[in-house]
XYZ file of C-alpha atoms in Angstrom:
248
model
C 14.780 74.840 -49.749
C 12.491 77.059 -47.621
C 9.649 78.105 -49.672
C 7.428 80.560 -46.661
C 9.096 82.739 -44.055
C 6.995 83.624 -40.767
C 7.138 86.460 -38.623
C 6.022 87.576 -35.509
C 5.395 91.446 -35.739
C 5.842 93.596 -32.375
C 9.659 93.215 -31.396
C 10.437 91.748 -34.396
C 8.862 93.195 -38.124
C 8.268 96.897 -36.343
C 8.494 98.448 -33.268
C 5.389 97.785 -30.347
C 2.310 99.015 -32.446
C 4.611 100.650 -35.000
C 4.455 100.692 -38.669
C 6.827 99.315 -40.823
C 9.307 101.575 -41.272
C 11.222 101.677 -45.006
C 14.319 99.420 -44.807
C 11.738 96.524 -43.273
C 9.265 97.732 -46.306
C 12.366 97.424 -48.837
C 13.251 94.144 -47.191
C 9.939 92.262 -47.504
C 9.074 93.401 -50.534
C 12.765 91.899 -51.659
C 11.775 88.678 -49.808
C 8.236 88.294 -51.213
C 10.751 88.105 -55.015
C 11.972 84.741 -53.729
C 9.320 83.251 -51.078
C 5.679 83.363 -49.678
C 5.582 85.465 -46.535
C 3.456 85.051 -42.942
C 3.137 87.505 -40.713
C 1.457 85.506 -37.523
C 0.652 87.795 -34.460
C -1.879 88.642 -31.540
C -3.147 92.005 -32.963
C -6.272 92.004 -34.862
C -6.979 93.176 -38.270
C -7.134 96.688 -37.947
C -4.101 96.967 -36.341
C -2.462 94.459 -38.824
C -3.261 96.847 -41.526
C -2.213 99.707 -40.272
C 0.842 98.440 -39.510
C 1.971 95.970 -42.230
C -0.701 96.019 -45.008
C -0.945 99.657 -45.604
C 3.172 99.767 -45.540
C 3.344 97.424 -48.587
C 5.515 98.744 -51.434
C 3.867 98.671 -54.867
C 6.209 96.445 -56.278
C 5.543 93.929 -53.420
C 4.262 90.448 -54.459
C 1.185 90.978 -52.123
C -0.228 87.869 -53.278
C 2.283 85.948 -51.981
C 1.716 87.543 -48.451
C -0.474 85.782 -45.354
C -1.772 87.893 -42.471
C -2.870 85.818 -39.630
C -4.097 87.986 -36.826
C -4.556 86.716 -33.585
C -2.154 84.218 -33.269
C -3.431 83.028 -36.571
C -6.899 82.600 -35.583
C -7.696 84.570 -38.568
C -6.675 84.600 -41.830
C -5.849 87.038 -44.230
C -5.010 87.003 -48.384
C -4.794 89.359 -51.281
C -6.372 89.076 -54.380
C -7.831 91.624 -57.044
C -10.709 92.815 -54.586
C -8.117 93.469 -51.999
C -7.538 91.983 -48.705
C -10.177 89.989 -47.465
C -11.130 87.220 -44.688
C -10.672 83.192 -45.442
C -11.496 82.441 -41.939
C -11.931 83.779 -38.235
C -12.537 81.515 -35.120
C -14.629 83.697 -32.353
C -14.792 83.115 -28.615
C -18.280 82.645 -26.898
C -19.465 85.587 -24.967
C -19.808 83.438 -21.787
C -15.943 82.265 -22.065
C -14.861 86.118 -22.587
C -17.091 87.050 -19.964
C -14.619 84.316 -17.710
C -11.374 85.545 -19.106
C -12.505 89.391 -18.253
C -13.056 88.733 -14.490
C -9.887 86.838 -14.602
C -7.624 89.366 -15.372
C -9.117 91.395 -13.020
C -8.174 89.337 -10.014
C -5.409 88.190 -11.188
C -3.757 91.703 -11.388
C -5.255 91.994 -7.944
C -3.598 89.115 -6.199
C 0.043 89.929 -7.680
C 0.136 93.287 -7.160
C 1.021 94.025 -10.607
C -1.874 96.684 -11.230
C -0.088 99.918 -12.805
C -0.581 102.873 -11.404
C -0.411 104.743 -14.756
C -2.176 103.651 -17.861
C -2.783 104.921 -21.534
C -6.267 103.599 -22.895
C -7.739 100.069 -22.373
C -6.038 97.490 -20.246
C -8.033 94.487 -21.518
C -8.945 94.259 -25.658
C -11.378 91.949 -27.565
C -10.285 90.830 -30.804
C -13.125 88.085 -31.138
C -11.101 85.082 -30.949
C -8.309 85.912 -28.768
C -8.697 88.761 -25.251
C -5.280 90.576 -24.977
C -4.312 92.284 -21.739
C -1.702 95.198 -22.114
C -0.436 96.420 -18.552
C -0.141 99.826 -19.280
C -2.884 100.192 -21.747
C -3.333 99.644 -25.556
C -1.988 103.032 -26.187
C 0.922 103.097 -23.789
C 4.564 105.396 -25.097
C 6.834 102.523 -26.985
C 9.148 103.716 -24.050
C 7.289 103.256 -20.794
C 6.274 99.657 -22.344
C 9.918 98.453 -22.550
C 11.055 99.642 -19.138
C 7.964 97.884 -17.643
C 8.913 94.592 -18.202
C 11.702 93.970 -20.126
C 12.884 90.437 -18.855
C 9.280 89.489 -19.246
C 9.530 88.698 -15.273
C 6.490 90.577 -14.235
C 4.365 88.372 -16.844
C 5.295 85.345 -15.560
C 3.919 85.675 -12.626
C 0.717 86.769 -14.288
C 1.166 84.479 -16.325
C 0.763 81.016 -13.731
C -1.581 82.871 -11.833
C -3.566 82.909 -14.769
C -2.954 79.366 -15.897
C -4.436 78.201 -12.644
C -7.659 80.402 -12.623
C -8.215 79.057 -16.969
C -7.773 76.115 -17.337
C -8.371 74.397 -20.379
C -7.132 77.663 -21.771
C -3.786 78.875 -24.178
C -2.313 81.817 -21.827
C 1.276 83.331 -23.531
C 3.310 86.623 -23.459
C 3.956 88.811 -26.638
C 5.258 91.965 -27.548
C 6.425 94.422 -24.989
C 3.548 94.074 -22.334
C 0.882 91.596 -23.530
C -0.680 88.743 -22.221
C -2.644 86.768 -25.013
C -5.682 84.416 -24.187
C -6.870 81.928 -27.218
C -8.533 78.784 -27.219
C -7.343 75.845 -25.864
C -4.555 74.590 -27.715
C -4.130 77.965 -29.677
C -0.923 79.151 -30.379
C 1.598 80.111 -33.009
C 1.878 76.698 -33.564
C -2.123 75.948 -34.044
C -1.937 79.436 -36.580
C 1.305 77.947 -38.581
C -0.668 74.272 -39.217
C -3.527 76.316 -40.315
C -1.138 77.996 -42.586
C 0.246 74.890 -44.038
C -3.384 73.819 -44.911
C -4.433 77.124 -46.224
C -1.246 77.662 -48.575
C -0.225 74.125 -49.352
C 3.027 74.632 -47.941
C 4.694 71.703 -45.768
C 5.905 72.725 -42.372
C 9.057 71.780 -43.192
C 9.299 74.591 -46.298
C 8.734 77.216 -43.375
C 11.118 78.960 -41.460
C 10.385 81.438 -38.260
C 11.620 84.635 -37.018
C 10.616 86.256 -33.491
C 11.418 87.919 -30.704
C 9.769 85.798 -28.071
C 11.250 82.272 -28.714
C 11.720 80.871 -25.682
C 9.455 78.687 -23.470
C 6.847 80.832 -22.281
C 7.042 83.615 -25.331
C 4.259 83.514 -27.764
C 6.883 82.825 -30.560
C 8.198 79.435 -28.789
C 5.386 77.499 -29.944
C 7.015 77.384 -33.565
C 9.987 76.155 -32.927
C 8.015 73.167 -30.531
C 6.231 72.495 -33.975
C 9.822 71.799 -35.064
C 10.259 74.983 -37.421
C 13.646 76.272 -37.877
C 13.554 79.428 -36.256
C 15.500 82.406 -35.670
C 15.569 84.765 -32.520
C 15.779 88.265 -33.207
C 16.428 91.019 -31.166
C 14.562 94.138 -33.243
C 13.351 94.743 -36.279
C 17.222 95.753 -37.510
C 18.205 92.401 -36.574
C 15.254 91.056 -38.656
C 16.311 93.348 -41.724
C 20.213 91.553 -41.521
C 18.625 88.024 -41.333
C 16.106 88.816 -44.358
C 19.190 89.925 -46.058
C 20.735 86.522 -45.670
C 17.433 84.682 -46.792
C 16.898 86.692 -49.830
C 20.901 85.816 -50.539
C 20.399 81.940 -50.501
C 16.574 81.278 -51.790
C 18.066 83.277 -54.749
């Protein structure tokens, strides 16, 4: 019997940067009835709350909910003051100052440099540096005809591996590149989750967008979660659906 359900949250909870929208606000709420919920992504806080936290129906079991920002190297819980921090895990300012030039050459040597961006290319969320190709605040549209087979990132992606080493490099969402620590993935974020909550790996299921080698969602199902690939957020809302059915 499952006891937590994970999520990834671009591509799979809401749209890229997009709120929760109602049937995923009805659906989690429903879920939250029967299980403890993670949501486990490469935003930071402040986007996690605008997009999940603030969506929360009243009559969702919020204490039963985990937000685990950047790739879980933060931590998240509710309790009578409201959300709050249980941990964060910060780069050094010498090792961002490595990962900034990085990108910039990188982009450089495969030719992938857009010619058309909206806001920031490169974001520092403390303890994890995100690189969006067409900017942070780039139209839900352009982002998924940029890349949608994820074949542009891959190249970024090795030429990156080979300039950090000693570094956790993986795609996300509908444009990202995230950098954490060594050895920092969604896998790293779910064992902290066991510890934090108690709850054995194998009471956990996974649902994401991304699961397959090289996504930022395939690390979970190498920890040997059962997982489920989703296509959107609708898809998500069916497979809740089904969850809710049999955990009740």
């Amino acid at each position: 019997m499952k006891q937590l359900v994970a999520f990834d949250l671009d591509g799979t909870l809401a749209e890229s940067k997009g709120q929760l929208q109602p049937p995923m606000q009805e659906a989690l709420a429903n879920l939250l009835d029967v299980a403890d919920v993670a949501v486990i992504s490469g935003g930071d806080w402040p986007q996690f709350e605008k997009q999940v936290a603030s969506r929360m129906l009243p009559r969702a079991n919020l204490h039963r909910l985990w937000l685990m920002p950047t790739t879980g190297t933060k931590l998240y819980t509710f309790d009578e003051r409201g959300w709050h921090p249980v941990y964060a895990e910060l780069f050094e300012d010498e090792t961002k100052k490595k990962i900034l030039e990085a990108f910039d050459a990188s982009l450089e040597a495969t030719g992938f440099k857009p010619e058309q961006t909206w806001g920031d290319l490169v974001e520092d969320r403390g303890s994890q540096i995100t690189f969006s190709a067409l900017g942070q605040q780039a139209p839900i549209k352009e982002k998924e005809h940029w890349d949608p087979d994820f074949a542009k990132r891959k190249v970024i992606q090795a030429d990156l591996k080979q300039r950090l080493p000693g570094l956790s490099i993986n795609m996300g969402g509908a444009t990202s590149i995230d950098i954490t620590r060594e050895g920092v993935d969604k896998a790293y974020g779910l064992k902290k989750l066991r510890d934090a909550s108690g709850i054995a790996l194998e009471a956990m299921m996974f649902l994401g967008d991304a699961i397959f080698p090289g996504g930022n969602d395939y690390p979970a199902k190498e920890l040997g979660l059962d997982t489920v690939r989703v296509r959107d957020p609708q898809e998500t809302e069916s497979v809740i659906a089904g969850i809710v059915a049999c955990l009740k």
